[in-house]
XYZ file of C-alpha atoms in Angstrom:
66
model
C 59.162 43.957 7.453
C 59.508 44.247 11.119
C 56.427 42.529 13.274
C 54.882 45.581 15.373
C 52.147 43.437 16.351
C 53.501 42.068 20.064
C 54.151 46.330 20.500
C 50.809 47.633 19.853
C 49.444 44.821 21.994
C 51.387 45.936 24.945
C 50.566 49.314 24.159
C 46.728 48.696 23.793
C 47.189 46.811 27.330
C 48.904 49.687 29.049
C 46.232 52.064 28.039
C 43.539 49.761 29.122
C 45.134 49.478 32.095
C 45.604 52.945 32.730
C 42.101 53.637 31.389
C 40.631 51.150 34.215
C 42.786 52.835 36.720
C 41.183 56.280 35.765
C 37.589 54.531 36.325
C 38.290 53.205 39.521
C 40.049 56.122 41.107
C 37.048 58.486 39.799
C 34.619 56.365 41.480
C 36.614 55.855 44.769
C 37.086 60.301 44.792
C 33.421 60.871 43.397
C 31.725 57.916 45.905
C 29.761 56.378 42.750
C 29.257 52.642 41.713
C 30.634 50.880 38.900
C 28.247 50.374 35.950
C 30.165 47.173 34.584
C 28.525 43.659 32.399
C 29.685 40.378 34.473
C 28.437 37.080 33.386
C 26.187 38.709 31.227
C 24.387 40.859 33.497
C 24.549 44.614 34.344
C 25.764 45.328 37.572
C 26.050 48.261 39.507
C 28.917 48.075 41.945
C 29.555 50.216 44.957
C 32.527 52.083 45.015
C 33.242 50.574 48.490
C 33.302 46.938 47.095
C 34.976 47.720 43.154
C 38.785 45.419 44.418
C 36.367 43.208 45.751
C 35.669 42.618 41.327
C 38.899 44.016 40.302
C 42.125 42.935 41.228
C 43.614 46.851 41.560
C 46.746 45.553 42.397
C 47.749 43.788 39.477
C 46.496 46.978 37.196
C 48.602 48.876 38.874
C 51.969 46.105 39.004
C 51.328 44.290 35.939
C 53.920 41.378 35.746
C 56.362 41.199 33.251
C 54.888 38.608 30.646
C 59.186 36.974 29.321
């Protein structure tokens, strides 16, 4: 039986990736905050200030995990 496991994971990751991508280029065109849970708490985050949460950069260059 081959293990599929360490696929669908990367899979699962590009999508979220993509996925987060999709959020944060929506609010950036439609000027709306982020609805997002940190720590616990619901926080609404300009659309200005979203990279200043979210490292954009490294959804859009993910390193190469080998």
């Amino acid at each position: 039986m081959i293990d599929s496991r360490g696929d669908n994971t990367e899979k699962a990751l590009a999508a979220f990736r993509e996925a987060m991508l999709d959020v944060y280029e929506t609010c950036r065109r439609t000027k709306t905050p982020l609805i997002t849970q940190i720590d616990g708490e619901v926080r609404e985050i300009p659309y200005d200030q979203i990279e200043m949460f979210i490292d954009i950069e490294a959804l859009r260059n993910p390193q190469d995990p080998s």
